[in-house]
Every structure is written in structure tokens, then in C-alpha cells.
Amino acid sequence: MDAADRALVDGVLAHQLRPLAKAITLIESQHEDHRARARALLEALLPHTGTAIRIGISGVPGVGKSTFIEAFGLYLIEQGLRVAVLAVDPSSSLSGGSILGDKTRMELLSREPAAFIRPSPSSCSLGGVAEKTREAMLVCEASGFDVIVIETVGVGQSETAVAGMTDLFCLLQLPNAGDELQAIKKGVMELADLIVINKADIDPAAAQRARSHIKTALHMLRPMSPNWPVPVLTLSALKKDGIVEFWDTVKRYRDTLTASGELAARRKHQAATWMWELIDASLKHRFREHPRVRAELPGFAASVEEGRTTPSAAARELLNFLNG
Ligand code: GDP
């Protein structure tokens, strides 16, 4: 590691925001020589990670994620804590923007020296975005943040990715009857450790009805942990009502699952899963880029489609090229 990268590591460890932002930019870079530097940087920071609580926040656009994260973040800062907000938005590379790209979102929070807000990295694949966010999260932890919030949009596989890198995955819902069925259908509710019904100020009675609907729906699902029946909270991010209860619930979750050993097990499992995902992705890439495979794949594919070769024979022969 050269002196400049060493200074970057020292800056991150000294809780400085500029080196932190630079380190994350290095991690997000697609250049091959930057990748090697980023790996060295992460190795140096890794012993200083693992201390923050990692919270995933998901919900459909308009549910109030950024309003909530801002109110929650400001509350945490009042308590003397430091908060980092990251995002996983695989659509950002298509739209050119991202869920945190708009500077007017979380304006008050972004002005706080104890807060760090970073938009979603842009990359062509969800796997790429998730990997970079996970690494950025580790850098933030090494930089002494107490709470890391990872925001994601309530669509597609990004929720699974975020649940797979956080200690607690929270689903924000609107107080409309019927929404909970949508969430169950998509399988998102199964990922949730905590459900929050936002905008309870608009119609508190409707929010309570939604709460009991969701509680009933949750009974149909197998709980992730026998020690943690998933709580359903009602909240108003706009009126900052219920933020204290939210944080108390997060702390209770952390204490309960730390005592049972489940939190440590979850992190271990996440790290191992992450390694396998990287191995799988890298093998697939190597296979597809292999010159012999590239040359012969179209022929084999045509042959399989026309029924002249079986898929298993074609797969075996193509994979054998990797040994050649
Ligand atoms: P996001 O797309 O999920 O990030 O949602 P936003 O945080 O941008 O909120 C969408 C809209 O809902 C904004 O106009 C917010 O002011 C409003 N909103 C957010 N939370 C609440 C709430 O608790 N009560 C009410 N009445 N409006 C809210």
C-alpha cells in the first residue's frame, strides 16, 4: 500500500468524512488497478469493523423512507450517535439517478457532521451494486459510525440483497388494507424483522386496522427467530411520532438476538453467503469469457435447441474447455 492509500486508511479510522468518501469512491471504481487498491484498503480496515448496528429499510416509493430515515437519523444524532445512510438501487444505472441522488432529500440530515449520506453506486447488475454497498458499509463501520442504514426500493431482488447484509430488515408499509397481501405475495414480509406502518397521522384508526391485519398475516409465516415475534409499529415520520419506540425496538432486537447468539450466527452466515456469491459470479464470468467457450457456445446452443445434443452433454463439454 502506498503512502496516499495509507493516509486514506488513517483518515477513515480517524472518523474523517473526506477520506471516507474517497475510500468509497475507490471501492466503487471499475478500474482493475483500483480494485487491487480497494482490496488492500478493505483488508486494512476489516479489523475495525463489526461494531455498528446495520439496519435495512425498504418500502415502495412514496411510503416515506427518506422522511423516516431523516427523522430517525436526527434523533440518533441527538442521542450522541453517528449515522451513515447508504442505498441499494439497481435501477440507478439505468435511470442515471438514484434514490439518494437527489440532494434535496434528507437535507437536514445531510448537513449534520455526525451523518454521512451516500447514494447508491451505479453498476449494471444488482450483484455489483450490492457488493459495493456491502463494502462501503464496512468502511463506514471502520470510520466509527454507530448505526448504518441501508435504504432500498420496494421492488425486485434488491430487498433480498439488503436483508442479506443487515442485522435488522425493516419494511415500511402504508396504512392501506390490502398492501400487506402484496407484501406476502412477493415474499418480502418473510424477510422482515420489524414492520412499520408509516403515515399513521393521516388516519390513526386505519393504521391500527392495518396493524392488526399485518399481525394476523404474520401468524401464517414461519418466524425467522423463535425469540423474536416480528413487531408491527405504527409511526408518523412526518410528525416524528414513534421514532423513540422504533429505536427502542431496534435495541431490544439487538439485545435479544445477541444474547441468543443469533445475531453473530446471522453475520457469519451472511459473510459465507457473500463469499459464495462472489465465487459463483467470478466462475460464471471466467467461463463466459473463456476464448474456447466464446467460440463454441453458439454452436452448442444451436445444437441443443435443435435436439441434436442433450443440454447435459453440451454443458459438460463446454465446462471441460475450462480445464484446457
Ligand atoms: P420515499 O419515496 O419512500 O422516500 O418517500 P418520501 O420520504 O419522499 O415521502 C413521500 C411523501 O410522503 C412526502 O410528501 C412526505 O412528506 C410524505 N410523508 C412521509 N412520511 C409521512 C408521514 O408520516 N405522514 C404524512 N402525512 N406524510 C408523510
mmCIF file of C-alpha atoms and ligand atoms in Angstrom:
data_model
loop_
_atom_site.group_PDB
_atom_site.id
_atom_site.type_symbol
_atom_site.label_atom_id
_atom_site.label_comp_id
_atom_site.label_asym_id
_atom_site.label_seq_id
_atom_site.Cartn_x
_atom_site.Cartn_y
_atom_site.Cartn_z
ATOM 1 C CA MET A 1 0.000 0.000 0.000
ATOM 2 C CA ASP A 2 1.414 3.399 -0.952
ATOM 3 C CA ALA A 3 1.567 6.458 1.322
ATOM 4 C CA ALA A 4 -1.573 8.038 -0.162
ATOM 5 C CA ASP A 5 -3.677 4.934 0.486
ATOM 6 C CA ARG A 6 -2.152 4.614 3.948
ATOM 7 C CA ALA A 7 -3.282 8.200 4.634
ATOM 8 C CA LEU A 8 -6.739 7.254 3.393
ATOM 9 C CA VAL A 9 -6.917 4.366 5.872
ATOM 10 C CA ASP A 10 -5.713 6.613 8.705
ATOM 11 C CA GLY A 11 -8.271 9.277 7.750
ATOM 12 C CA VAL A 12 -11.108 6.746 7.731
ATOM 13 C CA LEU A 13 -10.036 5.385 11.120
ATOM 14 C CA ALA A 14 -9.822 8.956 12.460
ATOM 15 C CA HIS A 15 -13.535 9.414 11.579
ATOM 16 C CA GLN A 16 -12.864 11.985 8.839
ATOM 17 C CA LEU A 17 -15.574 12.327 6.210
ATOM 18 C CA ARG A 18 -13.464 13.261 3.173
ATOM 19 C CA PRO A 19 -11.160 10.240 3.331
ATOM 20 C CA LEU A 20 -14.278 8.136 3.941
ATOM 21 C CA ALA A 21 -15.929 9.433 0.770
ATOM 22 C CA LYS A 22 -12.697 8.932 -1.195
ATOM 23 C CA ALA A 23 -12.302 5.375 0.082
ATOM 24 C CA ILE A 24 -15.834 4.546 -1.044
ATOM 25 C CA THR A 25 -15.189 6.091 -4.459
ATOM 26 C CA LEU A 26 -12.151 3.822 -4.776
ATOM 27 C CA ILE A 27 -14.255 0.803 -3.837
ATOM 28 C CA GLU A 28 -16.894 1.717 -6.408
ATOM 29 C CA SER A 29 -14.374 2.149 -9.205
ATOM 30 C CA GLN A 30 -14.477 -0.373 -12.025
ATOM 31 C CA HIS A 31 -10.775 0.015 -12.934
ATOM 32 C CA GLU A 32 -8.763 -3.134 -12.408
ATOM 33 C CA ASP A 33 -5.840 -1.359 -10.642
ATOM 34 C CA HIS A 34 -8.345 0.418 -8.384
ATOM 35 C CA ARG A 35 -9.840 -2.964 -7.493
ATOM 36 C CA ALA A 36 -6.476 -4.146 -6.131
ATOM 37 C CA ARG A 37 -6.063 -0.940 -4.089
ATOM 38 C CA ALA A 38 -9.642 -1.233 -2.805
ATOM 39 C CA ARG A 39 -8.992 -4.801 -1.682
ATOM 40 C CA ALA A 40 -5.875 -3.724 0.243
ATOM 41 C CA LEU A 41 -7.829 -0.861 1.808
ATOM 42 C CA LEU A 42 -10.610 -3.184 2.941
ATOM 43 C CA GLU A 43 -8.147 -5.674 4.377
ATOM 44 C CA ALA A 44 -6.592 -2.871 6.433
ATOM 45 C CA LEU A 45 -9.998 -1.673 7.666
ATOM 46 C CA LEU A 46 -11.586 -5.059 8.322
ATOM 47 C CA PRO A 47 -10.231 -5.464 11.894
ATOM 48 C CA HIS A 48 -12.060 -2.239 12.797
ATOM 49 C CA THR A 49 -15.494 -3.309 11.501
ATOM 50 C CA GLY A 50 -18.407 -5.139 13.039
ATOM 51 C CA THR A 51 -19.373 -2.705 15.781
ATOM 52 C CA ALA A 52 -22.312 -0.864 14.212
ATOM 53 C CA ILE A 53 -25.890 -1.988 14.056
ATOM 54 C CA ARG A 54 -26.861 -2.471 10.413
ATOM 55 C CA ILE A 55 -30.460 -1.626 9.584
ATOM 56 C CA GLY A 56 -32.130 -2.250 6.214
ATOM 57 C CA ILE A 57 -35.117 -0.067 5.306
ATOM 58 C CA SER A 58 -37.420 -0.923 2.441
ATOM 59 C CA GLY A 59 -40.786 0.140 1.123
ATOM 60 C CA VAL A 60 -42.466 1.271 -2.056
ATOM 61 C CA PRO A 61 -41.688 4.744 -3.439
ATOM 62 C CA GLY A 62 -43.740 7.332 -1.549
ATOM 63 C CA VAL A 63 -44.122 5.296 1.648
ATOM 64 C CA GLY A 64 -41.875 7.805 3.421
ATOM 65 C CA LYS A 65 -38.444 6.151 3.550
ATOM 66 C CA SER A 66 -36.384 9.305 3.259
ATOM 67 C CA THR A 67 -38.663 11.259 5.621
ATOM 68 C CA PHE A 68 -38.322 8.424 8.124
ATOM 69 C CA ILE A 69 -34.564 7.991 7.749
ATOM 70 C CA GLU A 70 -34.033 11.716 8.191
ATOM 71 C CA ALA A 71 -36.177 11.858 11.359
ATOM 72 C CA PHE A 72 -34.540 8.699 12.711
ATOM 73 C CA GLY A 73 -31.037 9.907 11.847
ATOM 74 C CA LEU A 74 -31.562 13.278 13.514
ATOM 75 C CA TYR A 75 -32.899 11.510 16.606
ATOM 76 C CA LEU A 76 -29.827 9.257 16.751
ATOM 77 C CA ILE A 77 -27.536 12.267 16.477
ATOM 78 C CA GLU A 78 -29.404 13.893 19.371
ATOM 79 C CA GLN A 79 -28.556 10.765 21.355
ATOM 80 C CA GLY A 80 -24.874 11.368 20.610
ATOM 81 C CA LEU A 81 -24.622 8.691 17.913
ATOM 82 C CA ARG A 82 -23.226 8.851 14.368
ATOM 83 C CA VAL A 83 -25.263 7.549 11.453
ATOM 84 C CA ALA A 84 -24.358 6.548 7.895
ATOM 85 C CA VAL A 85 -27.018 6.140 5.210
ATOM 86 C CA LEU A 86 -26.284 4.037 2.130
ATOM 87 C CA ALA A 87 -28.574 2.847 -0.635
ATOM 88 C CA VAL A 88 -29.079 -0.128 -2.895
ATOM 89 C CA ASP A 89 -30.901 0.907 -6.027
ATOM 90 C CA PRO A 90 -30.169 -1.287 -9.035
ATOM 91 C CA SER A 91 -32.266 0.967 -11.260
ATOM 92 C CA SER A 92 -29.864 3.867 -10.713
ATOM 93 C CA SER A 93 -27.546 2.772 -13.515
ATOM 94 C CA LEU A 94 -30.477 2.757 -15.918
ATOM 95 C CA SER A 95 -32.111 5.997 -14.828
ATOM 96 C CA GLY A 96 -28.797 7.748 -14.200
ATOM 97 C CA GLY A 97 -30.136 8.871 -10.834
ATOM 98 C CA SER A 98 -30.609 7.054 -7.605
ATOM 99 C CA ILE A 99 -32.876 7.064 -4.600
ATOM 100 C CA LEU A 100 -30.386 9.116 -2.644
ATOM 101 C CA GLY A 101 -29.051 11.069 -5.576
ATOM 102 C CA ASP A 102 -31.480 13.891 -5.162
ATOM 103 C CA LYS A 103 -29.723 16.340 -2.844
ATOM 104 C CA THR A 104 -32.965 17.787 -1.543
ATOM 105 C CA ARG A 105 -33.788 14.505 0.151
ATOM 106 C CA MET A 106 -32.686 14.368 3.788
ATOM 107 C CA GLU A 107 -31.445 17.912 3.577
ATOM 108 C CA LEU A 108 -31.280 18.485 7.344
ATOM 109 C CA LEU A 109 -29.541 15.198 7.969
ATOM 110 C CA SER A 110 -27.006 15.789 5.211
ATOM 111 C CA ARG A 111 -25.887 18.999 6.956
ATOM 112 C CA GLU A 112 -25.044 17.176 10.176
ATOM 113 C CA PRO A 113 -21.338 16.454 10.757
ATOM 114 C CA ALA A 114 -22.344 13.231 12.550
ATOM 115 C CA ALA A 115 -24.142 11.956 9.438
ATOM 116 C CA PHE A 116 -22.816 10.524 6.210
ATOM 117 C CA ILE A 117 -25.158 10.006 3.260
ATOM 118 C CA ARG A 118 -24.102 8.187 0.136
ATOM 119 C CA PRO A 119 -26.269 7.435 -2.906
ATOM 120 C CA SER A 120 -26.436 4.006 -4.483
ATOM 121 C CA PRO A 121 -23.402 3.008 -6.542
ATOM 122 C CA SER A 122 -24.276 2.625 -10.190
ATOM 123 C CA SER A 123 -23.463 -0.676 -11.740
ATOM 124 C CA CYS A 124 -25.110 -2.787 -14.366
ATOM 125 C CA SER A 125 -26.037 -5.643 -12.058
ATOM 126 C CA LEU A 126 -27.747 -5.910 -8.693
ATOM 127 C CA GLY A 127 -24.885 -8.163 -7.588
ATOM 128 C CA GLY A 128 -22.397 -5.403 -8.374
ATOM 129 C CA VAL A 129 -24.418 -2.743 -6.561
ATOM 130 C CA ALA A 130 -24.912 -4.992 -3.531
ATOM 131 C CA GLU A 131 -21.246 -5.933 -3.326
ATOM 132 C CA LYS A 132 -20.119 -2.313 -3.397
ATOM 133 C CA THR A 133 -22.697 -1.232 -0.828
ATOM 134 C CA ARG A 134 -21.630 -4.052 1.466
ATOM 135 C CA GLU A 135 -18.022 -2.929 1.202
ATOM 136 C CA ALA A 136 -18.989 0.719 1.725
ATOM 137 C CA MET A 137 -20.831 -0.375 4.859
ATOM 138 C CA LEU A 138 -17.634 -1.937 6.226
ATOM 139 C CA VAL A 139 -15.692 1.260 5.527
ATOM 140 C CA CYS A 140 -18.355 3.278 7.397
ATOM 141 C CA GLU A 141 -18.103 0.913 10.341
ATOM 142 C CA ALA A 142 -14.341 1.283 10.440
ATOM 143 C CA SER A 143 -14.968 5.023 10.487
ATOM 144 C CA GLY A 144 -16.836 4.731 13.759
ATOM 145 C CA PHE A 145 -20.479 5.048 12.730
ATOM 146 C CA ASP A 146 -22.802 3.564 15.328
ATOM 147 C CA VAL A 147 -25.755 2.964 13.052
ATOM 148 C CA ILE A 148 -25.692 2.118 9.352
ATOM 149 C CA VAL A 149 -28.968 2.467 7.483
ATOM 150 C CA ILE A 150 -29.234 0.828 4.079
ATOM 151 C CA GLU A 151 -32.210 2.033 2.094
ATOM 152 C CA THR A 152 -33.678 0.163 -0.819
ATOM 153 C CA VAL A 153 -36.687 0.489 -3.068
ATOM 154 C CA GLY A 154 -39.521 -1.924 -2.550
ATOM 155 C CA VAL A 155 -39.109 -3.672 -5.861
ATOM 156 C CA GLY A 156 -37.408 -6.813 -7.045
ATOM 157 C CA GLN A 157 -34.494 -8.679 -5.589
ATOM 158 C CA SER A 158 -32.827 -5.652 -4.017
ATOM 159 C CA GLU A 159 -34.741 -6.309 -0.791
ATOM 160 C CA THR A 160 -33.300 -9.798 -0.505
ATOM 161 C CA ALA A 161 -29.826 -8.364 -1.092
ATOM 162 C CA VAL A 162 -30.265 -5.748 1.639
ATOM 163 C CA ALA A 163 -31.776 -8.238 4.108
ATOM 164 C CA GLY A 164 -28.679 -10.351 3.377
ATOM 165 C CA MET A 165 -26.282 -7.642 4.546
ATOM 166 C CA THR A 166 -28.088 -6.175 7.558
ATOM 167 C CA ASP A 167 -28.766 -7.184 11.163
ATOM 168 C CA LEU A 168 -32.343 -5.993 11.055
ATOM 169 C CA PHE A 169 -34.527 -5.630 7.997
ATOM 170 C CA CYS A 170 -37.442 -3.223 8.371
ATOM 171 C CA LEU A 171 -40.346 -2.966 5.984
ATOM 172 C CA LEU A 172 -42.222 0.336 5.785
ATOM 173 C CA GLN A 173 -45.891 -0.026 4.873
ATOM 174 C CA LEU A 174 -48.767 2.342 4.141
ATOM 175 C CA PRO A 175 -51.918 2.038 6.223
ATOM 176 C CA ASN A 176 -53.963 0.701 3.302
ATOM 177 C CA ALA A 177 -55.747 -2.584 3.699
ATOM 178 C CA GLY A 178 -54.562 -4.967 1.005
ATOM 179 C CA ASP A 179 -50.965 -3.821 0.884
ATOM 180 C CA GLU A 180 -49.943 -6.496 3.336
ATOM 181 C CA LEU A 181 -51.205 -9.153 0.965
ATOM 182 C CA GLN A 182 -48.990 -7.720 -1.752
ATOM 183 C CA ALA A 183 -46.009 -7.935 0.573
ATOM 184 C CA ILE A 184 -46.800 -11.540 1.437
ATOM 185 C CA LYS A 185 -47.159 -12.462 -2.219
ATOM 186 C CA LYS A 186 -43.785 -11.011 -3.018
ATOM 187 C CA GLY A 187 -42.256 -12.857 -0.066
ATOM 188 C CA VAL A 188 -40.898 -9.616 1.359
ATOM 189 C CA MET A 189 -42.721 -9.938 4.640
ATOM 190 C CA GLU A 190 -40.795 -13.125 5.339
ATOM 191 C CA LEU A 191 -37.604 -11.075 5.272
ATOM 192 C CA ALA A 192 -38.843 -8.501 7.771
ATOM 193 C CA ASP A 193 -37.609 -8.412 11.363
ATOM 194 C CA LEU A 194 -39.727 -5.357 12.011
ATOM 195 C CA ILE A 195 -42.698 -3.805 10.216
ATOM 196 C CA VAL A 196 -43.549 -0.122 10.434
ATOM 197 C CA ILE A 197 -46.820 1.373 9.296
ATOM 198 C CA ASN A 198 -45.963 4.937 8.378
ATOM 199 C CA LYS A 199 -48.271 7.956 7.895
ATOM 200 C CA ALA A 200 -50.347 6.912 10.904
ATOM 201 C CA ASP A 201 -51.104 10.630 11.438
ATOM 202 C CA ILE A 202 -53.395 10.705 8.389
ATOM 203 C CA ASP A 203 -55.858 8.171 9.765
ATOM 204 C CA PRO A 204 -54.831 6.611 13.075
ATOM 205 C CA ALA A 205 -57.777 4.177 13.053
ATOM 206 C CA ALA A 206 -56.827 2.882 9.589
ATOM 207 C CA ALA A 207 -53.241 2.474 10.770
ATOM 208 C CA GLN A 208 -54.433 0.364 13.708
ATOM 209 C CA ARG A 209 -56.577 -1.760 11.398
ATOM 210 C CA ALA A 210 -53.594 -2.294 9.104
ATOM 211 C CA ARG A 211 -51.531 -3.227 12.136
ATOM 212 C CA SER A 212 -53.911 -5.995 13.199
ATOM 213 C CA HIS A 213 -54.239 -7.231 9.574
ATOM 214 C CA ILE A 214 -50.484 -7.500 9.303
ATOM 215 C CA LYS A 215 -50.174 -9.184 12.682
ATOM 216 C CA THR A 216 -52.687 -11.801 11.557
ATOM 217 C CA ALA A 217 -50.846 -12.235 8.271
ATOM 218 C CA LEU A 218 -47.560 -12.690 10.127
ATOM 219 C CA HIS A 219 -49.026 -15.633 12.040
ATOM 220 C CA MET A 220 -49.197 -17.505 8.751
ATOM 221 C CA LEU A 221 -45.450 -17.147 8.247
ATOM 222 C CA ARG A 222 -42.729 -19.084 9.959
ATOM 223 C CA PRO A 223 -40.856 -16.668 12.243
ATOM 224 C CA MET A 224 -37.180 -16.142 11.411
ATOM 225 C CA SER A 225 -36.313 -16.467 15.086
ATOM 226 C CA PRO A 226 -38.251 -18.252 17.847
ATOM 227 C CA ASN A 227 -37.038 -15.480 20.154
ATOM 228 C CA TRP A 228 -38.391 -12.635 18.065
ATOM 229 C CA PRO A 229 -42.056 -12.381 17.121
ATOM 230 C CA VAL A 230 -41.957 -9.658 14.440
ATOM 231 C CA PRO A 231 -43.288 -6.402 15.952
ATOM 232 C CA VAL A 232 -45.604 -4.145 13.957
ATOM 233 C CA LEU A 233 -45.275 -0.471 14.895
ATOM 234 C CA THR A 234 -47.341 2.492 13.784
ATOM 235 C CA LEU A 235 -45.447 5.696 13.160
ATOM 236 C CA SER A 236 -45.538 9.137 11.627
ATOM 237 C CA ALA A 237 -42.200 10.057 10.105
ATOM 238 C CA LEU A 238 -43.556 13.498 9.212
ATOM 239 C CA LYS A 239 -44.656 14.288 12.780
ATOM 240 C CA LYS A 240 -41.658 12.434 14.239
ATOM 241 C CA ASP A 241 -44.089 10.329 16.211
ATOM 242 C CA GLY A 242 -42.951 6.809 17.117
ATOM 243 C CA ILE A 243 -39.242 7.302 16.373
ATOM 244 C CA VAL A 244 -38.261 6.681 20.022
ATOM 245 C CA GLU A 245 -40.310 3.458 20.076
ATOM 246 C CA PHE A 246 -38.646 2.396 16.816
ATOM 247 C CA TRP A 247 -35.152 2.856 18.248
ATOM 248 C CA ASP A 248 -36.151 1.107 21.491
ATOM 249 C CA THR A 249 -37.396 -1.837 19.422
ATOM 250 C CA VAL A 250 -34.152 -1.964 17.434
ATOM 251 C CA LYS A 251 -32.146 -2.003 20.660
ATOM 252 C CA ARG A 252 -34.375 -4.727 22.131
ATOM 253 C CA TYR A 253 -33.863 -6.763 18.944
ATOM 254 C CA ARG A 254 -30.104 -6.342 19.157
ATOM 255 C CA ASP A 255 -30.001 -7.308 22.839
ATOM 256 C CA THR A 256 -32.300 -10.316 22.411
ATOM 257 C CA LEU A 257 -30.511 -11.748 19.384
ATOM 258 C CA THR A 258 -27.084 -11.003 20.803
ATOM 259 C CA ALA A 259 -27.962 -12.910 23.973
ATOM 260 C CA SER A 260 -29.254 -15.884 21.968
ATOM 261 C CA GLY A 261 -26.210 -15.880 19.671
ATOM 262 C CA GLU A 262 -28.436 -15.459 16.604
ATOM 263 C CA LEU A 263 -27.023 -12.105 15.571
ATOM 264 C CA ALA A 264 -23.473 -13.430 15.435
ATOM 265 C CA ALA A 265 -24.711 -16.508 13.555
ATOM 266 C CA ARG A 266 -26.557 -14.307 11.063
ATOM 267 C CA ARG A 267 -23.449 -12.272 10.345
ATOM 268 C CA LYS A 268 -21.321 -15.389 9.917
ATOM 269 C CA HIS A 269 -23.873 -16.861 7.556
ATOM 270 C CA GLN A 270 -24.050 -13.579 5.595
ATOM 271 C CA ALA A 271 -20.259 -13.444 5.225
ATOM 272 C CA ALA A 272 -20.097 -17.039 3.977
ATOM 273 C CA THR A 273 -23.011 -16.481 1.584
ATOM 274 C CA TRP A 274 -21.325 -13.376 0.268
ATOM 275 C CA MET A 275 -18.111 -15.294 -0.398
ATOM 276 C CA TRP A 276 -20.016 -17.955 -2.333
ATOM 277 C CA GLU A 277 -21.867 -15.334 -4.351
ATOM 278 C CA LEU A 278 -18.553 -13.791 -5.348
ATOM 279 C CA ILE A 279 -17.128 -17.188 -6.254
ATOM 280 C CA ASP A 280 -20.198 -18.060 -8.326
ATOM 281 C CA ALA A 281 -20.156 -14.718 -10.122
ATOM 282 C CA SER A 282 -16.447 -14.929 -10.807
ATOM 283 C CA LEU A 283 -16.635 -18.506 -12.112
ATOM 284 C CA LYS A 284 -19.508 -17.611 -14.381
ATOM 285 C CA HIS A 285 -17.593 -14.614 -15.684
ATOM 286 C CA ARG A 286 -14.464 -16.701 -16.292
ATOM 287 C CA PHE A 287 -16.490 -19.347 -18.102
ATOM 288 C CA ARG A 288 -18.262 -16.893 -20.371
ATOM 289 C CA GLU A 289 -15.027 -15.043 -21.164
ATOM 290 C CA HIS A 290 -13.025 -18.201 -21.930
ATOM 291 C CA PRO A 291 -11.921 -17.967 -25.608
ATOM 292 C CA ARG A 292 -12.848 -21.538 -26.480
ATOM 293 C CA VAL A 293 -16.240 -21.217 -24.745
ATOM 294 C CA ARG A 294 -16.943 -17.949 -26.542
ATOM 295 C CA ALA A 295 -16.069 -19.528 -29.847
ATOM 296 C CA GLU A 296 -18.066 -22.721 -29.432
ATOM 297 C CA LEU A 297 -21.001 -21.700 -27.255
ATOM 298 C CA PRO A 298 -23.267 -20.547 -30.125
ATOM 299 C CA GLY A 299 -22.781 -23.853 -31.935
ATOM 300 C CA PHE A 300 -23.549 -25.904 -28.838
ATOM 301 C CA ALA A 301 -26.582 -23.738 -28.025
ATOM 302 C CA ALA A 302 -27.982 -24.235 -31.530
ATOM 303 C CA SER A 303 -27.341 -27.938 -31.340
ATOM 304 C CA VAL A 304 -29.184 -28.179 -28.002
ATOM 305 C CA GLU A 305 -32.102 -26.132 -29.325
ATOM 306 C CA GLU A 306 -32.439 -28.384 -32.346
ATOM 307 C CA GLY A 307 -32.288 -31.507 -30.199
ATOM 308 C CA ARG A 308 -29.042 -32.829 -31.686
ATOM 309 C CA THR A 309 -27.228 -32.639 -28.360
ATOM 310 C CA THR A 310 -28.614 -33.005 -24.840
ATOM 311 C CA PRO A 311 -28.245 -29.997 -22.530
ATOM 312 C CA SER A 312 -26.216 -32.059 -20.081
ATOM 313 C CA ALA A 313 -23.751 -33.265 -22.717
ATOM 314 C CA ALA A 314 -23.319 -29.729 -24.058
ATOM 315 C CA ALA A 315 -22.826 -28.304 -20.574
ATOM 316 C CA ARG A 316 -20.231 -30.985 -19.774
ATOM 317 C CA GLU A 317 -18.243 -30.373 -22.936
ATOM 318 C CA LEU A 318 -18.329 -26.591 -22.586
ATOM 319 C CA LEU A 319 -17.240 -26.781 -18.943
ATOM 320 C CA ASN A 320 -14.404 -29.090 -19.947
ATOM 321 C CA PHE A 321 -12.938 -26.258 -22.035
ATOM 322 C CA LEU A 322 -12.087 -24.526 -18.730
ATOM 323 C CA ASN A 323 -9.598 -27.312 -18.000
ATOM 324 C CA GLY A 324 -7.976 -26.995 -21.399
HETATM 325 P P1 GDP B 1 -39.930 7.656 -0.174
HETATM 326 O O1 GDP B 1 -40.149 7.696 -1.655
HETATM 327 O O2 GDP B 1 -40.323 6.335 0.398
HETATM 328 O O3 GDP B 1 -38.546 8.075 0.237
HETATM 329 O O4 GDP B 1 -40.959 8.719 0.477
HETATM 330 P P2 GDP B 1 -40.720 10.208 0.976
HETATM 331 O O5 GDP B 1 -39.998 10.224 2.275
HETATM 332 O O6 GDP B 1 -40.122 11.005 -0.122
HETATM 333 O O7 GDP B 1 -42.210 10.663 1.270
HETATM 334 C C1 GDP B 1 -43.194 10.760 0.261
HETATM 335 C C2 GDP B 1 -44.244 11.771 0.680
HETATM 336 O O8 GDP B 1 -44.929 11.329 1.844
HETATM 337 C C3 GDP B 1 -43.653 13.134 1.030
HETATM 338 O O9 GDP B 1 -44.511 14.128 0.539
HETATM 339 C C4 GDP B 1 -43.637 13.122 2.545
HETATM 340 O O10 GDP B 1 -43.741 14.419 3.096
HETATM 341 C C5 GDP B 1 -44.865 12.301 2.874
HETATM 342 N N1 GDP B 1 -44.744 11.619 4.168
HETATM 343 C C6 GDP B 1 -43.706 10.872 4.603
HETATM 344 N N2 GDP B 1 -43.952 10.405 5.855
HETATM 345 C C7 GDP B 1 -45.174 10.868 6.207
HETATM 346 C C8 GDP B 1 -45.980 10.734 7.396
HETATM 347 O O11 GDP B 1 -45.635 10.094 8.363
HETATM 348 N N3 GDP B 1 -47.198 11.353 7.365
HETATM 349 C C9 GDP B 1 -47.630 12.060 6.296
HETATM 350 N N4 GDP B 1 -48.830 12.636 6.380
HETATM 351 N N5 GDP B 1 -46.902 12.213 5.178
HETATM 352 C C10 GDP B 1 -45.685 11.635 5.135
#
